[in-house]
Amino acid sequence: MDPAFIRNFCIIAHIDHGKSTLADRLLQITGTVAPREMIDQHLDTMDLERERGITIKAQAVRMAYRALSGSLYQFNLIDTPGHVDFTYEVSRSLAACEGALLLVDATQGIQAQTVANLYLALEHDLEIVPVVNKIDLDAAEPERAAAGLQSAFGFRADEVLTVSAKDGTGVRGLLEAVVSRVPPPAAGGSEHLRALVFDSKYDPYKGVIAYVRVFEGSVSSSDRVRLMSAGSQSEVLEVGVFRPAPAKVDTLRTGEVGYVATGLKSVGDAPVGDTITLSSRPAPVALTGYQELKPMVFAGLYPADGEGYVELREALEKLRLNDAALSFQPETSLALGSGFRCGFLGLLHMEVIQERLEREYDLNLLATSPSVAYEVVLTDGSVQGVDSPAKLPEPQRVAEVMEPWLDLRVVTPSSHVGVVIDLLSERRGEYGRMEYIQQQDAGGVGAASGSGRVLLEYAVPLSEVLVGFYDQLKARTQGYASMDYTMAAPRAGDLVRLDILVNGQPVDALSAILHRDRAVSRGRELVEKLRDLIPRQMFEVPLQAAIGRRIVARETIRALRKNVLAKCYGGDVTRKRKLLEKQAEGKKRMKRVGSVEIPQEAFLGVLKVGR
């Protein structure tokens, strides 16, 4: 098709503002999906996405639309996730588009990730079409939401569209706006093929299937292609498009979005962000790829029954084929055996990966407490990366510990500003700025009068946001606040390693790196929990929390007592005393040589402390 009649666009928005529902209506109105096959969240193909009601993987689809002018257009839509943990999916999708529909909920207005995703789209120089959704709801205030878009981002009143993705109101006008306002892809000025890989997955029969946007040239089945940065070459087995199920076509041309079945056996041979070109006529310069993702949250994943290490490794390798943000490396724990240290983009990403491993690969897993990656400056001047508490060097070798910080943005109703500031202060947050997002209501009363929303910007340590912060934010603001964050420069912190000792032996799986002010209370909480979870032994078991060589908390599991005098009916008292002394000596000997096995239930219970 002539590139002038192609429109590549995506839908970006905050969580639950109606991206997937709008995609459903676009599929329905354009006739891409037959009515008998239409289901809600049609592009969310994973069971986990449907159950949680969120989009995890970006999905592409080709639609044919006959405009009011009579011309036939090809729409390539990419539905993107909304949660901050999956921002990398959004950024990859934006690189394959020329325009973006910025969706705002008519009942909620601008939220934190509305702001973040808009700036992300502007960085990619996309044409933005602002859309106010959910105008069919009784609580909808489309005029206020539209006024917020105008005042916060500078859109004109005639640029803002109002739609209901649920019942289809205004969606045809939105399609016309895509035709008139989203620019067509630039016509390729070269015969050299350059196609950007924006996602990939592995198929046992077709090898690595690369999802591509063709910027120049064309690619057909049986062409021999080369990945420009990886250097790997192969013969194309199949090319196709998404309707939304994969559909084979003869050729992908300039401006089109589709897939290329490469036949490659390793996803490392076709990395996301690479450029596909023809082996016979290679392009001189590759396309600009993606910035390499760095995991922010680390946790250990272990088979819960002590077996299944090989199955876990194979499952992780398969998941990494279509999730470039997942990283893992083998590690061994004295308490948990062999497993993997995995890196994630956030807690939701970690939960999704763990649940997919358990569901799709039938694994029973145990996850350790999540931690972040630190940079440790040693006394000799060298710098060491630490992603596990067990790797933190001894205190006498450490000059300073650099911890990751975030630039956090919170959007909250003005009536809840005080509780949000208190929460951020408790989490070692540093104030940046506060701005009222002006949203005029019908009477002209602005947000400054207390009826609007406030944007708060703070710098906060990542470790403080990791566990429990989002739940607390929602609870204290009655569910109205939203948050978004970006990584900031690391800073030095007064951090220590908290070790948990059971019967004098450290349990590495329960160690944690904490701020010194929090370490004592956390240690006390852990040993109290362990006291209730570890079964009693025949000997007394001390539970201790230690910072270096200093014990900061202790609890004791009392010994089980066997009544050795049960068969003594009278007799000399010295006989009873000898039996009791013999029992005491036996318990001392048992304590010296005996070991305490911590059951899996205890680990599961302790790892939930503080979540």
Coordinates of C-alpha atoms in Angstrom, one line a residue, residues 64-488:
A64 CA -8.6 -1.5 7.3
Y65 CA -10.7 1.7 7.5
R66 CA -12.8 3.4 4.8
A67 CA -12.7 7.1 5.6
L68 CA -15.6 9.5 4.9
S69 CA -13.6 10.7 1.9
G70 CA -13.9 7.2 0.4
S71 CA -10.2 6.4 0.6
L72 CA -9.1 3.1 2.2
Y73 CA -6.6 3.4 4.9
Q74 CA -4.4 0.9 6.7
F75 CA -4.2 1.5 10.4
N76 CA -1.5 -0.2 12.5
L77 CA -2.5 0.0 16.1
I78 CA -0.3 -0.9 19.1
D79 CA -2.2 -1.3 22.4
T80 CA 0.2 -0.5 25.3
P81 CA 0.3 -1.3 29.0
G82 CA -0.5 1.4 31.6
H83 CA 1.4 0.3 34.7
V84 CA 4.7 2.0 35.4
D85 CA 6.5 -1.4 35.6
F86 CA 5.8 -1.9 31.9
T87 CA 6.9 1.5 30.7
Y88 CA 9.5 -0.3 28.6
E89 CA 6.7 -1.8 26.5
V90 CA 5.3 1.7 25.9
S91 CA 8.6 3.2 24.8
R92 CA 9.3 0.3 22.4
S93 CA 5.8 0.8 20.9
L94 CA 6.2 4.5 20.5
A95 CA 9.3 4.0 18.4
A96 CA 7.2 2.2 15.8
C97 CA 4.5 4.9 15.5
E98 CA 4.0 8.4 14.2
G99 CA 1.1 9.3 16.4
A100 CA -0.5 8.5 19.8
L101 CA -4.0 8.7 21.3
L102 CA -3.6 10.2 24.8
L103 CA -6.5 8.8 26.8
V104 CA -7.9 10.5 29.9
D105 CA -10.7 9.2 32.1
A106 CA -13.6 11.7 32.3
T107 CA -14.2 10.9 36.0
Q108 CA -10.5 11.0 37.1
G109 CA -8.8 13.6 34.9
I110 CA -5.0 13.7 34.5
Q111 CA -3.1 11.1 36.5
A112 CA 0.6 10.6 37.2
Q113 CA 1.2 8.2 34.3
T114 CA -0.8 10.4 31.9
V115 CA 2.0 13.0 32.4
A116 CA 4.8 10.4 32.1
N117 CA 3.5 8.8 29.0
L118 CA 2.8 12.1 27.3
Y119 CA 6.4 13.2 27.8
L120 CA 7.6 9.8 26.6
A121 CA 5.6 10.3 23.4
L122 CA 6.9 13.9 22.9
E123 CA 10.4 12.6 23.2
H124 CA 9.7 10.4 20.2
D125 CA 8.3 13.4 18.3
L126 CA 4.8 11.9 17.9
E127 CA 1.6 13.7 17.0
I128 CA -0.6 13.6 20.0
V129 CA -4.4 13.3 19.8
P130 CA -5.9 14.0 23.2
V131 CA -9.1 12.0 24.0
V132 CA -11.4 12.2 27.0
N133 CA -12.9 8.7 27.5
K134 CA -15.8 7.3 29.6
I135 CA -18.2 10.2 29.0
D136 CA -21.1 7.7 29.4
L137 CA -20.6 7.4 33.2
D138 CA -22.9 9.2 35.6
A139 CA -19.8 10.7 37.4
A140 CA -18.2 11.9 34.1
E141 CA -17.0 15.5 33.9
P142 CA -15.7 15.7 30.3
E143 CA -15.5 19.5 30.4
R144 CA -13.3 19.5 33.4
A145 CA -11.1 16.8 32.0
A146 CA -10.7 18.6 28.7
A147 CA -9.9 21.9 30.5
G148 CA -7.2 20.0 32.5
L149 CA -5.6 18.8 29.2
Q150 CA -5.7 22.3 27.9
S151 CA -4.2 24.0 31.0
A152 CA -1.6 21.3 31.8
F153 CA -0.4 20.5 28.3
G154 CA -1.4 23.4 26.1
F155 CA -3.9 21.7 23.8
R156 CA -6.5 23.8 22.1
A157 CA -10.2 23.2 22.9
D158 CA -11.0 22.0 19.4
E159 CA -8.2 19.4 19.6
V160 CA -9.7 17.5 22.5
L161 CA -12.0 14.7 21.5
T162 CA -14.7 13.1 23.8
V163 CA -15.6 9.5 23.4
S164 CA -17.1 6.5 25.2
A165 CA -15.1 3.4 24.3
K166 CA -17.7 1.3 26.0
D167 CA -20.7 2.2 23.8
G168 CA -18.8 3.6 20.8
T169 CA -19.9 7.2 21.1
G170 CA -17.5 9.5 19.2
V171 CA -15.2 6.6 18.1
R172 CA -15.9 7.2 14.4
G173 CA -14.9 10.8 14.8
L174 CA -11.7 9.6 16.5
L175 CA -10.9 7.4 13.5
E176 CA -11.3 10.4 11.2
A177 CA -9.0 12.4 13.5
V178 CA -6.4 9.6 13.1
V179 CA -6.7 10.0 9.3
S180 CA -6.4 13.8 9.4
R181 CA -4.0 14.4 12.3
V182 CA -1.6 11.4 12.5
P183 CA 1.1 11.9 9.8
P184 CA 1.7 9.0 7.3
P185 CA 5.1 7.2 7.5
A186 CA 7.9 8.9 5.6
A187 CA 8.4 7.3 2.2
G188 CA 11.6 5.3 2.1
G189 CA 14.2 7.1 0.1
S190 CA 16.4 4.0 -0.2
E191 CA 16.1 0.5 -1.6
H192 CA 18.0 -0.9 1.4
L193 CA 15.8 -2.7 3.9
R194 CA 15.7 -1.3 7.4
A195 CA 13.2 -2.8 9.8
L196 CA 13.2 -2.2 13.6
V197 CA 12.6 -5.1 15.9
F198 CA 10.3 -3.8 18.6
D199 CA 9.4 -7.2 20.2
S200 CA 10.0 -10.9 19.6
K201 CA 8.9 -14.4 20.7
Y202 CA 10.1 -17.9 20.2
D203 CA 8.2 -20.5 18.1
P204 CA 9.5 -24.1 18.2
Y205 CA 8.7 -24.5 14.5
K206 CA 9.6 -21.1 13.1
G207 CA 12.3 -20.1 15.5
V208 CA 12.5 -16.5 16.6
I209 CA 9.6 -14.4 15.4
A210 CA 10.5 -10.7 15.3
Y211 CA 7.8 -8.1 15.5
V212 CA 9.0 -5.3 13.1
R213 CA 8.2 -1.9 11.8
V214 CA 9.6 -1.4 8.3
F215 CA 11.1 2.0 7.9
E216 CA 12.8 1.5 4.4
G217 CA 12.6 -1.1 1.7
S218 CA 10.7 -4.4 1.8
V219 CA 11.1 -7.9 3.1
S220 CA 9.5 -11.1 1.7
S221 CA 9.5 -14.8 2.4
S222 CA 12.7 -16.6 1.3
D223 CA 14.7 -13.4 1.5
R224 CA 18.0 -13.8 3.4
V225 CA 18.3 -11.2 6.1
R226 CA 20.9 -10.1 8.6
L227 CA 20.6 -8.6 12.1
M228 CA 22.9 -5.6 12.0
S229 CA 24.1 -5.4 15.6
A230 CA 23.9 -9.2 16.4
G231 CA 25.5 -10.1 13.1
S232 CA 23.3 -13.3 12.7
Q233 CA 21.9 -14.2 9.3
S234 CA 19.0 -16.5 8.2
E235 CA 16.5 -17.1 5.5
V236 CA 13.0 -15.7 6.2
L237 CA 10.5 -18.5 6.6
E238 CA 7.4 -16.3 6.7
V239 CA 6.3 -12.7 6.9
G240 CA 2.9 -11.6 8.1
V241 CA 0.7 -9.1 9.9
F242 CA -1.6 -9.1 12.9
R243 CA -5.4 -9.2 12.3
P244 CA -5.1 -9.5 15.3
A245 CA -4.2 -13.2 14.9
P246 CA -1.0 -13.7 12.8
A247 CA -1.8 -13.7 9.1
K248 CA 0.7 -14.6 6.4
V249 CA 1.4 -12.1 3.6
D250 CA 3.8 -12.0 0.7
T251 CA 5.7 -8.9 1.5
L252 CA 6.1 -6.2 4.2
R253 CA 6.8 -2.8 2.7
T254 CA 7.8 0.7 3.9
G255 CA 5.6 2.0 6.8
E256 CA 4.0 -1.4 7.6
V257 CA 4.0 -3.3 10.9
G258 CA 4.1 -7.1 11.0
Y259 CA 6.3 -10.0 11.9
V260 CA 9.2 -11.9 10.4
A261 CA 9.8 -15.6 11.1
T262 CA 13.6 -15.8 11.1
G263 CA 14.2 -19.4 11.8
L264 CA 16.9 -18.4 14.3
K265 CA 17.1 -20.7 17.3
S266 CA 18.1 -18.2 20.0
V267 CA 16.4 -15.0 20.8
G268 CA 19.8 -13.5 21.4
D269 CA 20.4 -13.7 17.7
A270 CA 17.5 -11.2 17.1
P271 CA 17.5 -8.8 20.1
V272 CA 14.8 -6.2 20.6
G273 CA 16.0 -2.9 19.1
D274 CA 18.1 -4.4 16.4
T275 CA 17.7 -3.6 12.7
I276 CA 16.9 -6.2 10.1
T277 CA 18.4 -5.7 6.6
L278 CA 19.0 -7.8 3.5
S279 CA 22.2 -9.8 3.4
S280 CA 22.6 -9.2 -0.3
R281 CA 22.1 -5.3 0.0
P282 CA 22.8 -4.4 3.6
A283 CA 21.9 -0.9 4.8
P284 CA 24.9 1.3 5.6
V285 CA 23.5 2.6 8.9
A286 CA 21.3 0.8 11.5
L287 CA 18.2 2.4 13.0
T288 CA 18.4 4.0 16.5
G289 CA 17.6 1.1 18.8
Y290 CA 16.4 1.1 22.5
Q291 CA 18.3 2.0 25.6
E292 CA 19.3 -1.2 27.4
L293 CA 17.0 -1.9 30.3
K294 CA 18.5 -2.2 33.8
P295 CA 16.6 -4.2 36.4
M296 CA 15.6 -2.3 39.4
V297 CA 14.4 -5.0 41.8
F298 CA 16.1 -8.3 42.5
A299 CA 14.8 -11.4 44.2
G300 CA 15.8 -15.1 44.4
L301 CA 13.5 -17.7 42.9
Y302 CA 13.9 -21.2 44.2
P303 CA 12.0 -24.5 43.6
A304 CA 9.9 -24.8 46.8
D305 CA 10.5 -28.6 47.0
G306 CA 14.2 -28.4 46.6
E307 CA 14.0 -30.0 43.1
G308 CA 13.1 -28.7 39.7
Y309 CA 16.2 -26.5 39.2
V310 CA 16.6 -27.6 35.5
E311 CA 12.9 -27.0 34.8
L312 CA 13.1 -23.5 36.4
R313 CA 16.1 -22.6 34.3
E314 CA 14.4 -23.7 31.1
A315 CA 11.2 -21.8 32.0
L316 CA 13.1 -18.6 32.7
E317 CA 14.9 -18.9 29.4
K318 CA 11.6 -19.3 27.5
L319 CA 10.1 -16.3 29.4
R320 CA 13.0 -14.1 28.6
L321 CA 12.4 -14.7 24.9
N322 CA 9.6 -12.2 24.9
D323 CA 10.4 -10.2 28.0
A324 CA 13.6 -8.3 27.5
A325 CA 13.4 -6.8 31.0
L326 CA 13.8 -10.1 32.8
S327 CA 17.4 -11.1 33.8
F328 CA 18.6 -14.0 35.9
Q329 CA 21.7 -15.8 37.0
P330 CA 22.3 -18.9 39.1
E331 CA 22.8 -18.6 42.8
T332 CA 23.0 -21.0 45.7
S333 CA 21.6 -20.5 49.2
L334 CA 22.5 -22.6 52.2
A335 CA 18.9 -22.5 53.3
L336 CA 17.1 -22.9 50.0
G337 CA 19.5 -24.8 47.8
S338 CA 20.0 -23.9 44.1
G339 CA 18.0 -21.3 42.4
F340 CA 18.3 -18.0 40.4
R341 CA 18.8 -14.4 41.2
C342 CA 16.3 -12.6 39.0
G343 CA 16.1 -8.9 38.1
F344 CA 12.8 -7.2 37.5
L345 CA 11.5 -3.7 36.7
G346 CA 9.3 -3.5 39.8
L347 CA 7.2 -5.6 42.2
L348 CA 4.3 -6.0 39.7
H349 CA 6.7 -7.3 37.1
M350 CA 8.1 -9.7 39.7
E351 CA 4.6 -11.0 40.7
V352 CA 3.6 -11.4 37.0
I353 CA 6.8 -13.4 36.2
Q354 CA 6.4 -15.6 39.3
E355 CA 2.7 -16.3 38.5
R356 CA 3.5 -17.1 34.8
L357 CA 6.2 -19.5 35.9
E358 CA 3.8 -21.3 38.2
R359 CA 0.9 -21.3 35.8
E360 CA 2.4 -21.9 32.4
Y361 CA 5.3 -24.2 33.5
D362 CA 3.6 -25.9 36.5
L363 CA 6.4 -24.9 39.0
N364 CA 6.1 -24.4 42.8
L365 CA 8.3 -21.5 43.7
L366 CA 9.7 -19.7 46.7
A367 CA 10.7 -16.0 46.2
T368 CA 13.0 -14.3 48.7
S369 CA 12.5 -10.7 49.9
P370 CA 12.9 -8.2 47.0
S371 CA 16.0 -5.9 47.2
V372 CA 17.5 -3.3 45.0
A373 CA 21.0 -3.0 43.4
Y374 CA 23.6 -1.0 45.3
E375 CA 27.0 0.3 44.3
V376 CA 29.5 -0.3 47.1
V377 CA 32.7 1.9 47.2
L378 CA 35.4 -0.1 48.9
T379 CA 38.2 1.4 51.0
D380 CA 40.7 0.6 48.1
G381 CA 38.7 2.9 45.8
S382 CA 37.1 0.1 43.7
V383 CA 33.4 -0.1 43.1
Q384 CA 31.4 -3.3 43.4
G385 CA 27.8 -3.9 42.3
V386 CA 25.7 -5.7 45.0
D387 CA 22.2 -7.1 44.1
S388 CA 22.0 -9.5 47.0
P389 CA 22.6 -8.8 50.8
A390 CA 24.9 -11.9 50.9
K391 CA 27.3 -10.1 48.5
L392 CA 27.7 -7.0 50.7
P393 CA 31.4 -6.9 51.9
E394 CA 32.4 -6.7 55.5
P395 CA 31.8 -3.3 57.1
Q396 CA 35.6 -2.6 57.6
R397 CA 36.1 -2.9 53.8
V398 CA 33.2 -0.5 52.9
A399 CA 33.9 3.2 52.4
E400 CA 30.3 4.1 51.4
V401 CA 27.2 2.4 49.9
M402 CA 25.4 4.1 47.0
E403 CA 21.7 3.4 46.8
P404 CA 19.3 4.0 43.9
W405 CA 16.9 7.0 44.1
L406 CA 13.8 7.8 42.2
D407 CA 12.2 11.0 41.0
L408 CA 8.7 10.3 42.2
R409 CA 5.6 12.1 40.9
V410 CA 2.3 11.8 42.8
V411 CA -1.0 13.3 41.6
T412 CA -3.6 13.6 44.4
P413 CA -6.7 15.6 45.2
S414 CA -5.7 18.8 47.0
S415 CA -7.6 17.6 50.1
H416 CA -5.1 14.7 50.6
V417 CA -1.9 16.6 50.1
G418 CA -1.1 16.6 53.8
V419 CA -1.3 12.8 54.3
V420 CA 0.8 12.2 51.1
I421 CA 3.5 14.6 52.3
D422 CA 3.5 12.7 55.7
L423 CA 3.9 9.4 53.9
L424 CA 6.8 10.6 51.8
S425 CA 8.5 12.1 54.8
E426 CA 8.3 8.7 56.6
R427 CA 9.9 7.1 53.6
R428 CA 12.9 9.5 53.6
G429 CA 11.5 11.5 50.7
E430 CA 13.0 14.9 49.8
Y431 CA 10.7 17.6 48.6
G432 CA 11.1 18.8 45.0
R433 CA 8.1 20.9 44.0
M434 CA 4.3 21.1 44.2
E435 CA 2.0 22.3 41.4
Y436 CA -1.7 22.7 41.1
I437 CA -3.2 21.1 37.9
Q438 CA -5.8 23.7 37.1
Q439 CA -9.1 22.0 36.2
Q440 CA -11.9 24.6 35.8
D441 CA -15.4 23.4 36.6
A442 CA -18.5 24.8 35.1
G443 CA -18.6 27.6 37.6
G444 CA -15.1 28.6 36.9
V445 CA -13.7 27.5 40.2
G446 CA -10.2 26.2 39.8
A447 CA -8.2 23.6 41.5
A448 CA -6.5 26.1 43.7
S449 CA -9.8 26.4 45.6
G450 CA -9.5 22.8 46.9
S451 CA -11.5 21.1 44.2
G452 CA -8.6 20.2 41.9
R453 CA -5.6 18.0 41.8
V454 CA -2.0 18.6 42.9
L455 CA 1.2 17.3 41.4
L456 CA 3.9 16.5 44.0
E457 CA 7.5 15.8 43.0
Y458 CA 9.8 14.2 45.5
A459 CA 13.1 12.3 45.5
V460 CA 12.8 9.0 47.3
P461 CA 15.1 6.0 47.8
L462 CA 13.9 3.1 45.6
S463 CA 14.1 0.7 48.6
E464 CA 11.5 2.8 50.5
V465 CA 9.0 2.6 47.6
L466 CA 9.6 -1.0 46.9
V467 CA 7.4 -2.7 49.6
G468 CA 4.0 -1.3 50.8
F469 CA 4.3 2.2 49.6
Y470 CA 1.7 2.0 46.8
D471 CA -0.8 0.3 49.1
Q472 CA -0.2 3.0 51.8
L473 CA -0.6 5.7 49.2
K474 CA -4.0 4.3 48.0
A475 CA -5.2 3.7 51.6
R476 CA -4.4 7.2 52.9
T477 CA -5.9 9.0 49.9
Q478 CA -9.0 6.8 49.7
G479 CA -7.8 5.4 46.4
Y480 CA -7.6 8.8 44.6
A481 CA -3.8 9.3 44.3
S482 CA -1.7 8.0 41.5
M483 CA 2.1 7.8 41.1
D484 CA 4.8 7.5 38.5
Y485 CA 8.6 7.5 38.8
T486 CA 11.8 7.6 36.9
M487 CA 15.3 6.6 38.0
A488 CA 17.6 9.3 39.4

